Tab-separated table of C-alpha atoms and ligand atoms in Angstrom:
chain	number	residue	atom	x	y	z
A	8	UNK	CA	0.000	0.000	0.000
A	9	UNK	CA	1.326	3.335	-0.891
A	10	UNK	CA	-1.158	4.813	1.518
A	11	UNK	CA	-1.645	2.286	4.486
A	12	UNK	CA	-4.547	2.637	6.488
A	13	UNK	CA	-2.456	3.564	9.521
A	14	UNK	CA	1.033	2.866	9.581
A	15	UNK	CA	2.103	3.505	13.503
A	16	UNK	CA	6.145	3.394	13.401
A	17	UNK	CA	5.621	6.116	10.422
A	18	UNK	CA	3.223	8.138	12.563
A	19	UNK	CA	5.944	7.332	15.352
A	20	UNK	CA	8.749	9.023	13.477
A	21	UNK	CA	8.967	12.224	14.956
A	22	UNK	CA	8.236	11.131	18.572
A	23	UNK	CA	10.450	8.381	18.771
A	24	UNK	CA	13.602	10.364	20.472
A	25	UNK	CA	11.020	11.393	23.279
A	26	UNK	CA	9.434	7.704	23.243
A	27	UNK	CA	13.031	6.248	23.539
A	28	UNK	CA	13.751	8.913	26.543
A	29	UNK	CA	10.647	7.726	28.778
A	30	UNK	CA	10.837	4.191	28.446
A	31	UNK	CA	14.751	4.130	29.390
A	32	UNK	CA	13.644	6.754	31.674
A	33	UNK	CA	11.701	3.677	33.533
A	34	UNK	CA	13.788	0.803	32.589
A	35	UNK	CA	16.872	2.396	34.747
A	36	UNK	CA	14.624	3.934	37.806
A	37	UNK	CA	14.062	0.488	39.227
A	38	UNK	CA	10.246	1.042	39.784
A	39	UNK	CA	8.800	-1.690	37.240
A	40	UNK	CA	4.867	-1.378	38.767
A	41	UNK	CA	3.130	1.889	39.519
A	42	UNK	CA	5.280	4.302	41.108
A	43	UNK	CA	6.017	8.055	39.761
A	44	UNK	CA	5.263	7.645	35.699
A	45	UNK	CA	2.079	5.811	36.907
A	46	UNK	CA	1.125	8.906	39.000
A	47	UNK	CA	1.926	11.479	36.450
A	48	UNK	CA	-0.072	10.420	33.723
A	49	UNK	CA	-2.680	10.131	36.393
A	50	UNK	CA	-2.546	13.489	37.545
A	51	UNK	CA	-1.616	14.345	33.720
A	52	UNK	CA	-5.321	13.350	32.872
A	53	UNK	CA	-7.339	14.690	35.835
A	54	UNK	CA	-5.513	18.398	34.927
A	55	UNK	CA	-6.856	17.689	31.177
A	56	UNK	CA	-10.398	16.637	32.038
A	57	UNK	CA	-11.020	18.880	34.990
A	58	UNK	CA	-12.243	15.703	37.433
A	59	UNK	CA	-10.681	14.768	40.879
A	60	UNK	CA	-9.385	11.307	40.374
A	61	UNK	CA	-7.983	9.098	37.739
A	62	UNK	CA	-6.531	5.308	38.285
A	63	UNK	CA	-4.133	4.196	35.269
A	64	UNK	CA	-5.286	0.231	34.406
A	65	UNK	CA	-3.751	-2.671	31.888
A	66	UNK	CA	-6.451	-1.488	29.075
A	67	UNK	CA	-9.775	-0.101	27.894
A	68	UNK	CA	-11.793	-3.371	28.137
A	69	UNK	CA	-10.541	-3.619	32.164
A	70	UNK	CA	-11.389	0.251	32.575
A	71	UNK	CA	-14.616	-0.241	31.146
A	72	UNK	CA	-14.870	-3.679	33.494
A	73	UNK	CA	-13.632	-1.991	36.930
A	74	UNK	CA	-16.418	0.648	36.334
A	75	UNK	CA	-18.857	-1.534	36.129
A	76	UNK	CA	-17.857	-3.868	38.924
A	77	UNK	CA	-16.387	-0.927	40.855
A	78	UNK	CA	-20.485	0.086	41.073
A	79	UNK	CA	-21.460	-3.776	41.700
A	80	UNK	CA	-19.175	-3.544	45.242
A	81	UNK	CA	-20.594	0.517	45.990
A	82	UNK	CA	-24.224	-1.352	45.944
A	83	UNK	CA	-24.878	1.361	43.049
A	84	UNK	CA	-25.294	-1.284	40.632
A	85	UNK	CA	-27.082	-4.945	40.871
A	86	UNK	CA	-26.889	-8.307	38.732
A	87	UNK	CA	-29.670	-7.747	36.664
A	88	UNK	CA	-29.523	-4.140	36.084
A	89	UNK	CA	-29.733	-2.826	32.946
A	90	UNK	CA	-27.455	-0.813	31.006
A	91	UNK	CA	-28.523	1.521	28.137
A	92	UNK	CA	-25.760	1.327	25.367
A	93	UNK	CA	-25.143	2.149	21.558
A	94	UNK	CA	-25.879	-0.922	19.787
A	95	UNK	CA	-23.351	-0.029	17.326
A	96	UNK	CA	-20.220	-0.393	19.322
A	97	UNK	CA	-17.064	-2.428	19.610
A	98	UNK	CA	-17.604	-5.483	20.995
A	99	UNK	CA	-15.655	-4.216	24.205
A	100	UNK	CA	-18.415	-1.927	25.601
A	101	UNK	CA	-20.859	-4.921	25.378
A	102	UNK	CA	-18.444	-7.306	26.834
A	103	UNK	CA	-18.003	-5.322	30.120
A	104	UNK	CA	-21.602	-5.476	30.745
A	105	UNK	CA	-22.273	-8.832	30.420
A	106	UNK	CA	-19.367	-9.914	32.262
A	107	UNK	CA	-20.344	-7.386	35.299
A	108	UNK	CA	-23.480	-9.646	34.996
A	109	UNK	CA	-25.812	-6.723	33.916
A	110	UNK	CA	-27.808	-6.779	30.979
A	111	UNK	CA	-27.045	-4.556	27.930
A	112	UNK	CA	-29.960	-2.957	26.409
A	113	UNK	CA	-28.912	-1.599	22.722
A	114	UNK	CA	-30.355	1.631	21.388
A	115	UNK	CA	-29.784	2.102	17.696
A	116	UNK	CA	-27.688	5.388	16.516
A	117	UNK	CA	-28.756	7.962	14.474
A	118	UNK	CA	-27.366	7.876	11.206
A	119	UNK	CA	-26.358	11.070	11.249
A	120	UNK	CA	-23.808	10.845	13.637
A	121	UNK	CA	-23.363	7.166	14.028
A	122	UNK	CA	-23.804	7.841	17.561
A	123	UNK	CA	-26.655	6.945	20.073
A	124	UNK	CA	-29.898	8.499	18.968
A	125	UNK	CA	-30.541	9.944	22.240
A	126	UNK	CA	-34.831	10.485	20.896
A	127	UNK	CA	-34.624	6.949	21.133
A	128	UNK	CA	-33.384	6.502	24.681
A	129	UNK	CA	-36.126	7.379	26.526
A	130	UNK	CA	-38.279	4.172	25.420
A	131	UNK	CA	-35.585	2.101	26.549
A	132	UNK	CA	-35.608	3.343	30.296
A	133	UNK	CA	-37.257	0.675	32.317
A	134	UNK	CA	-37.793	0.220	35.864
A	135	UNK	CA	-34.595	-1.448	35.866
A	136	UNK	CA	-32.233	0.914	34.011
A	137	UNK	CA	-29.257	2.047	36.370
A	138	UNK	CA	-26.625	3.472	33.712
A	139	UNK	CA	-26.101	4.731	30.716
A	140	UNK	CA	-22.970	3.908	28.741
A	141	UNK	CA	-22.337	6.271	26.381
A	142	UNK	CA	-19.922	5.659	23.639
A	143	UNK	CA	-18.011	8.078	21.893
A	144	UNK	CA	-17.764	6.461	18.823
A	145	UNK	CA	-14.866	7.566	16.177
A	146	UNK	CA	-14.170	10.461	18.144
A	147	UNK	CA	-17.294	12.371	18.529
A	148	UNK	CA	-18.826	13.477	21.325
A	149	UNK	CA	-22.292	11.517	22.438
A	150	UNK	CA	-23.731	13.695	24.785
A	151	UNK	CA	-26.293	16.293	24.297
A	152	UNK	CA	-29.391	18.008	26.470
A	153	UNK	CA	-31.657	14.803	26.069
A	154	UNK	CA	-29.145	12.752	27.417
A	155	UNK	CA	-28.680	14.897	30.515
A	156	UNK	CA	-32.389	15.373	31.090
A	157	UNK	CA	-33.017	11.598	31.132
A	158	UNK	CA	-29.690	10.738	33.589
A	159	UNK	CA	-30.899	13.671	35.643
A	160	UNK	CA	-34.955	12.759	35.527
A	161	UNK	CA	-33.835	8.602	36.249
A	162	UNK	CA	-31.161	9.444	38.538
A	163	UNK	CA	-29.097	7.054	36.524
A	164	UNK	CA	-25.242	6.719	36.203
A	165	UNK	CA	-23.744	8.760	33.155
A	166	UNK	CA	-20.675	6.469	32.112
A	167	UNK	CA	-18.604	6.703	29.038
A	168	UNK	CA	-16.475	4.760	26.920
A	169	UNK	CA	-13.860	7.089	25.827
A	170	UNK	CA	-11.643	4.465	23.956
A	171	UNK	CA	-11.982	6.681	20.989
A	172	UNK	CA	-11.997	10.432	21.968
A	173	UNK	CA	-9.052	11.736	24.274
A	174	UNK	CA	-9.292	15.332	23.853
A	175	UNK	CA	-12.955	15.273	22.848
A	176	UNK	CA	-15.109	18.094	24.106
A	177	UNK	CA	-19.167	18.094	24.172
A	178	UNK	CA	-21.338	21.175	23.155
A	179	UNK	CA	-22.613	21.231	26.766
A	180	UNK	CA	-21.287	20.958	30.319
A	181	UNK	CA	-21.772	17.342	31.490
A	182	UNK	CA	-22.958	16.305	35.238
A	183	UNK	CA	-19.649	18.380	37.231
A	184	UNK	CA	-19.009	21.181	34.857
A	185	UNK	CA	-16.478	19.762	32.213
A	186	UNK	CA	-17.357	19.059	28.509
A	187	UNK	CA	-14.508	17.004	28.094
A	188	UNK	CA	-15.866	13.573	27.208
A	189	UNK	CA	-14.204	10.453	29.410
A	190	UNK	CA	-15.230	13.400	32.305
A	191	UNK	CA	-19.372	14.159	31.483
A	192	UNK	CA	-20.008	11.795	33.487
A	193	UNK	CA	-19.938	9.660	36.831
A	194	UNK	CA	-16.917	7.757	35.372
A	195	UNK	CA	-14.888	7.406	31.666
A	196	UNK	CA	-13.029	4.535	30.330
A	197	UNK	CA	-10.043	5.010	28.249
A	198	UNK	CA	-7.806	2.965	26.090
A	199	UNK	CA	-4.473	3.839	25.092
A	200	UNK	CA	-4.452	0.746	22.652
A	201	UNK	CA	-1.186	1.112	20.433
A	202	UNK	CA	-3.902	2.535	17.552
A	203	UNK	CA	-6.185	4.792	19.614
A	204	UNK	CA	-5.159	8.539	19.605
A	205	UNK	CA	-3.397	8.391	22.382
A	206	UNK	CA	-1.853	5.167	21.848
A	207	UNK	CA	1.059	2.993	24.183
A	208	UNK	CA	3.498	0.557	22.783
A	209	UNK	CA	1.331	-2.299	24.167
A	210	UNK	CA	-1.681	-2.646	26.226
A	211	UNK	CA	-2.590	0.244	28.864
A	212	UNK	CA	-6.045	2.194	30.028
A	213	UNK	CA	-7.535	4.333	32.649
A	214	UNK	CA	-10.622	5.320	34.741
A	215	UNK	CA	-11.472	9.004	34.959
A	216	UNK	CA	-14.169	9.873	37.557
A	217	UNK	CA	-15.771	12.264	39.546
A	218	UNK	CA	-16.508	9.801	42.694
A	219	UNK	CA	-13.769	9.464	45.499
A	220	UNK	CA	-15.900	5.908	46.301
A	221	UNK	CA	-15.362	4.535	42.944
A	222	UNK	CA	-11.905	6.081	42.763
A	223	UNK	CA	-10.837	3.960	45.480
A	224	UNK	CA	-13.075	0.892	44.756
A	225	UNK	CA	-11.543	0.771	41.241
A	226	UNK	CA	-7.892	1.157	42.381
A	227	UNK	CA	-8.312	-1.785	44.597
A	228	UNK	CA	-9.991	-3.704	42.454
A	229	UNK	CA	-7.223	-3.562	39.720
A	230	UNK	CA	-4.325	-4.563	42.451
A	231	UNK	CA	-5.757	-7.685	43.952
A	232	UNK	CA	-8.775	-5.635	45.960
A	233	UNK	CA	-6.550	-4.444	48.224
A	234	UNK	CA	-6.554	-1.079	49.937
A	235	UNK	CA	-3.749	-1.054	51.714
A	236	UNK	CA	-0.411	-3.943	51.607
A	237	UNK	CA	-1.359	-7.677	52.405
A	238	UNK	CA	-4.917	-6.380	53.310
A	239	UNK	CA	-8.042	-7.519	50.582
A	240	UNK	CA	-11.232	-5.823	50.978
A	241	UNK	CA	-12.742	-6.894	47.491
A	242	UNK	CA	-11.714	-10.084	45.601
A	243	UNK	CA	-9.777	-7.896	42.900
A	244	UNK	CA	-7.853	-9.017	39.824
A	245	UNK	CA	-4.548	-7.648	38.754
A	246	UNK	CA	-5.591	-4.686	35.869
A	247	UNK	CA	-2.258	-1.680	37.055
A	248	UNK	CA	-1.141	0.390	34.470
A	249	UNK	CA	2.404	-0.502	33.075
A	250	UNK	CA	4.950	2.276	34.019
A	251	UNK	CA	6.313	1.983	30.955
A	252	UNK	CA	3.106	2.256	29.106
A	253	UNK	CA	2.299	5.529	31.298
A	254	UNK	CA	5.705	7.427	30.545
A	255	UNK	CA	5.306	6.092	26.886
A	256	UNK	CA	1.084	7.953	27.147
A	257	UNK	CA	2.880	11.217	28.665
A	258	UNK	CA	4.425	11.953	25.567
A	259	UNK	CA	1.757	11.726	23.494
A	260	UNK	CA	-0.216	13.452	26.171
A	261	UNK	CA	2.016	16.399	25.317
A	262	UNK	CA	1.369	15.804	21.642
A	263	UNK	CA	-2.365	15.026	21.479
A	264	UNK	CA	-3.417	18.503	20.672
A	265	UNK	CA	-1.124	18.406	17.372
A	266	UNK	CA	-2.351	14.808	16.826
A	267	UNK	CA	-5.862	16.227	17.159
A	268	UNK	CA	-5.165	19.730	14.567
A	269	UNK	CA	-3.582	17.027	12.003
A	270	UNK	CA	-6.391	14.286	12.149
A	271	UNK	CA	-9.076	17.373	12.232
A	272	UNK	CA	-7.210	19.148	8.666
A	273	UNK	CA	-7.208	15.218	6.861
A	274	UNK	CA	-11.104	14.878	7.938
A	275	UNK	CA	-11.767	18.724	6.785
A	276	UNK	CA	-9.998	17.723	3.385
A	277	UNK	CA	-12.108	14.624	2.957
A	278	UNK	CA	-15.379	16.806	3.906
A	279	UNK	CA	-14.674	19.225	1.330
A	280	UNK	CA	-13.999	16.412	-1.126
A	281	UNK	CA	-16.982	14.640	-0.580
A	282	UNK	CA	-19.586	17.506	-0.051
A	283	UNK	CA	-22.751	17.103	-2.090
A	284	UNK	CA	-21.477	13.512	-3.464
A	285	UNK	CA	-24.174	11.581	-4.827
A	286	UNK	CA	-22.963	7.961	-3.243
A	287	UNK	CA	-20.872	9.157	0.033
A	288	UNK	CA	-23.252	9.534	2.877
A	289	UNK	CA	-20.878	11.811	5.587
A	290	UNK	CA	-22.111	12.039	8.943
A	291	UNK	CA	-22.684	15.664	10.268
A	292	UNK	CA	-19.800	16.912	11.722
A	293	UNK	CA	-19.024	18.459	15.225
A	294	UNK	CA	-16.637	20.755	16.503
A	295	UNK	CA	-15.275	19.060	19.200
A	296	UNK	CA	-14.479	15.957	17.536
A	297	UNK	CA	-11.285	14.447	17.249
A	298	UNK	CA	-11.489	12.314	14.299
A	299	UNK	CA	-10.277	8.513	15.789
A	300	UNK	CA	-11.472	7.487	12.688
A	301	UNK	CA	-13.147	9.276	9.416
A	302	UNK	CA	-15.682	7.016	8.078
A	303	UNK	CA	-18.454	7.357	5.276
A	304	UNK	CA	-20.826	5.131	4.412
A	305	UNK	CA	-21.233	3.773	0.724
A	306	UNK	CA	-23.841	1.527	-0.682
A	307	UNK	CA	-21.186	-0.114	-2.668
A	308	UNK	CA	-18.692	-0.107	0.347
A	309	UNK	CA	-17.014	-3.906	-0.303
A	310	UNK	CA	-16.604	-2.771	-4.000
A	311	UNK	CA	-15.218	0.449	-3.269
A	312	UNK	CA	-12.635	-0.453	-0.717
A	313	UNK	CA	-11.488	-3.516	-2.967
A	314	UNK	CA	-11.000	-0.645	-5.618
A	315	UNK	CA	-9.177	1.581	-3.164
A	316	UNK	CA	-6.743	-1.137	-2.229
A	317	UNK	CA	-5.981	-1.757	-6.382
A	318	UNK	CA	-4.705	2.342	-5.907
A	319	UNK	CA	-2.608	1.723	-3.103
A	320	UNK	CA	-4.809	3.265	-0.660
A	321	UNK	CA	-5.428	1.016	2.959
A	322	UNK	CA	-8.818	1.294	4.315
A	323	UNK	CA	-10.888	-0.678	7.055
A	324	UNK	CA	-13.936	-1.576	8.666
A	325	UNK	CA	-15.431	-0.014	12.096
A	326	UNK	CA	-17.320	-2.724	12.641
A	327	UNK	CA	-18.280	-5.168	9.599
A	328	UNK	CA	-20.116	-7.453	12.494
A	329	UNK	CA	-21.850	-5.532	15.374
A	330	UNK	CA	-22.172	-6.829	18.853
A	331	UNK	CA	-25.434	-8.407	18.251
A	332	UNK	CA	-24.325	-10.218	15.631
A	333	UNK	CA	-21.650	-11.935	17.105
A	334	UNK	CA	-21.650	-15.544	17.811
A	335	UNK	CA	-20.351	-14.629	21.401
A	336	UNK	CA	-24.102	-12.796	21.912
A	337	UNK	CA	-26.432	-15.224	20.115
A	338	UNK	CA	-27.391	-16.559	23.996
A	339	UNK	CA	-27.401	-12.176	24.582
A	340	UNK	CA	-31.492	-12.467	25.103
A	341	UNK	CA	-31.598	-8.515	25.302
A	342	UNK	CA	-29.669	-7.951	22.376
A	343	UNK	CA	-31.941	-10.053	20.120
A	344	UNK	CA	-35.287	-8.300	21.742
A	345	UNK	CA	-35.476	-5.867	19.023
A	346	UNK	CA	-34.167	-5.591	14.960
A	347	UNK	CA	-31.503	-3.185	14.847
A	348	UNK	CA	-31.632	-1.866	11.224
A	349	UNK	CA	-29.878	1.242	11.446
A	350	UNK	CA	-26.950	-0.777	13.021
A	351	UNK	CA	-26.644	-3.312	10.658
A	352	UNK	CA	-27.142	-0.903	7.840
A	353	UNK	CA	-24.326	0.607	9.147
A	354	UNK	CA	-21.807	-2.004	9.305
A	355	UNK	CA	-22.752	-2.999	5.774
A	356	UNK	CA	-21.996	0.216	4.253
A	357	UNK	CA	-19.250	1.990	6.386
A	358	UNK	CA	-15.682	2.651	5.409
A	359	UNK	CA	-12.790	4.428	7.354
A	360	UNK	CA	-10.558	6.359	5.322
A	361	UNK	CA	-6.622	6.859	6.573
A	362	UNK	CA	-6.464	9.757	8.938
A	363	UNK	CA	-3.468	9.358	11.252
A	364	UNK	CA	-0.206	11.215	11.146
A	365	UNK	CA	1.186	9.055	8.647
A	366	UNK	CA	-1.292	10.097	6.392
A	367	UNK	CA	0.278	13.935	5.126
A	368	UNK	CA	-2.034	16.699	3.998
A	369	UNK	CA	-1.302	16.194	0.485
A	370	UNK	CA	-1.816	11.877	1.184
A	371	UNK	CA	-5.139	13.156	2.058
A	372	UNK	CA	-5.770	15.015	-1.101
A	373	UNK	CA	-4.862	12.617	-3.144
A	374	UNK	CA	-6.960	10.004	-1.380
A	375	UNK	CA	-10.088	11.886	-1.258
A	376	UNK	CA	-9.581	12.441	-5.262
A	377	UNK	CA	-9.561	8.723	-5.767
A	378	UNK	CA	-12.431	7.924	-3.416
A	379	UNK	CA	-14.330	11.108	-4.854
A	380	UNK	CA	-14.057	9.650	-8.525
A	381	UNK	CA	-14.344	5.792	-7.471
A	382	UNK	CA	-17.401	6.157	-5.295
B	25	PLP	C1	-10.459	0.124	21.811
B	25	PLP	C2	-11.803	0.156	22.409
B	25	PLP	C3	-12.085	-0.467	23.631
B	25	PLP	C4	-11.142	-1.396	24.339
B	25	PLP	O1	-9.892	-0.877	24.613
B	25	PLP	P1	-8.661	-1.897	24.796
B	25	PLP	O2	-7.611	-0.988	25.361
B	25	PLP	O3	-8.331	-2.432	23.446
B	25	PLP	O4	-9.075	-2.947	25.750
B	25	PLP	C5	-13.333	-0.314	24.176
B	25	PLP	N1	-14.285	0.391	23.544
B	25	PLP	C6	-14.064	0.994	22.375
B	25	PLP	C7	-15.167	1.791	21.739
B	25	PLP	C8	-12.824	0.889	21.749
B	25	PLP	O5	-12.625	1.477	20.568
């Protein structure tokens, strides 16, 4: 491919003297788990998202877990509860649910903005609904006034996934003042998967909240459920944050508002590009999004990105097969309680384009020429 989809040691290039610097910067201080990195990146992302606490973890799936059973051991969540969720989302967001033992109850997006239709929420809340999980999917912020009147009406918890939008912000305030998304809420998961925008060299996540009581719960859940040395209050697992992995997410913590101008300029190229096109559906944009991916739907999507890849130009899916699809959720009774059109019309028709700092300004002309004329 002359134009990969996403080619991370190219978009590495320029940071690599500062990557190389913090992890020898850990190798030689002799603190291999938590310790000083681990706290800096923590402090790092409660100065960025304007909330009180933030506990590094191994990776967005346990963030998104330790929530969920950091609730379970508050008494603020039940076996049984439901969860109100996207029902086109990675498999991840789903996962966490049903392994909490709560039950997932999809709402389909609205296809123009591929997030959560939040008109359709409100049918969804039974007398069981405790949460909402909100998903900020590709970058873009899925929180708006309905959302907030419903949480505040229900007295439910707001939570996020924020695997996709570090640096995000929403058009209004969220439940403690900030409109940064991973901090609208009670609680925000994050992933710092080697691909997300704020990616490690391996596995690492964290939990952003608002609540001193989950705070705690979720940092001794993640080392064993301990609170304090040799003493267990929950049985925990071991989910800590890599030191390594949090001096390697400082650096691009210092970066992310460049990585956020660039991946903003590609999608404004494409948008321009595409305008008015007769078979490239574009969501609406927003101004606070931060572009994790830039995807279009086409009718002829398979056709189109088999032509793309004959020109040299890397594409991929996001997500050919949603969650209730997958033969991991066929026993999923709440998944299957109502057809999800919208969701499957999405995965059958969207395409993300190359958008990460490997992909140049000019790369990004020249792509949206070919798709513009192959489309
Ligand atoms: C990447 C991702 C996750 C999981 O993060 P990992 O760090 O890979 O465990 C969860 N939800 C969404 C929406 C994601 O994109």
């Amino acid at each position: 491919m002359r134009y990969p989809f996403a080619d991370l040691a190219a978009a590495d290039r320029q940071m690599l003297p500062e990557l190389i610097e913090a992890a020898t910067r850990v190798i030689t201080s002799g603190r291999y788990i938590g310790g000083p990195e681990c706290e800096a990146l923590e402090a790092e992302l409660c100065r960025m998202h304007g909330a009180p606490y933030a506990v590094g973890v191994s990776n967005g799936l346990d963030a998104l877990r330790l929530i969920l059973k950091g609730y379970m051991q508050l008494g603020r969540l039940n076996p049984g509860d439901e969860v109100i969720v996207p029902a086109n989302t990675y498999i991840a967001t789903i996962l966490a649910i049903t392994d909490a033992g709560l039950i997932p109850v999809p709402v389909e997006p609205s296809p123009d903005t591929l997030n959560i239709d939040t008109e359709l929420i409100e049918a969804a809340v039974t007398p069981r609904t405790r949460a909402i999980m909100t998903v900020h999917l590709y970058g873009r912020p899925a929180w708006d006034a309905r959302m907030a009147d419903i949480v505040r009406r229900h007295g439910l918890l707001l939570l996020e996934d924020n695997a996709q939008a570090i640096g995000a912000r929403a058009d209004i305030p969220g439940l403690f003042g900030t409109d940064m998304a991973g901090a609208l809420g009670h609680a925000g998961a994050f992933s710092f998967y080697p691909t997300k925008n704020a990616g490690a060299i391996g596995d690492a996540g964290a939990v952003v909240t608002h609540d001193p009581e989950l705070a705690a719960a979720v940092r001794a859940l993640a080392n064993y459920g301990s609170d304090r040395r040799y003493h267990n209050i929950y049985q925990g697992y071991n989910c800590r944050l890599d030191p390594i992995q949090a001096a390697i997410v400082g650096v691009r913590l210092r970066h992310l508002d460049d990585i956020t101008v660039h991946r903003r300029a590609v999608a404004g190229i494409y948008r321009e590009a595409f305008d008015g096109h007769p078979a490239i559906v574009m969501p609406a944009d927003h101004p606070g999004h931060v572009h994790h991916q830039f995807v279009i739907l086409s009718d002829r999507r398979d056709e189109l990105q088999a032509r793309l890849a004959a020109e040299g130009i890397g594409t991929d899916i996001h997500y050919a097969t949603p969650p209730h699809r997958q033969p991991c959720m066929a026993g999923c009774a709440s998944l299957h309680r109502h057809p999800l059109p919208v969701t499957d019309r999405i995965a059958d028709t969207c395409l993300s384009l190359p958008v990460t700092a490997a992909t140049s300004v000019d790369d990004a002309r020249h792509i949206a020429g070919v798709v513009a004329r192959l489309a």
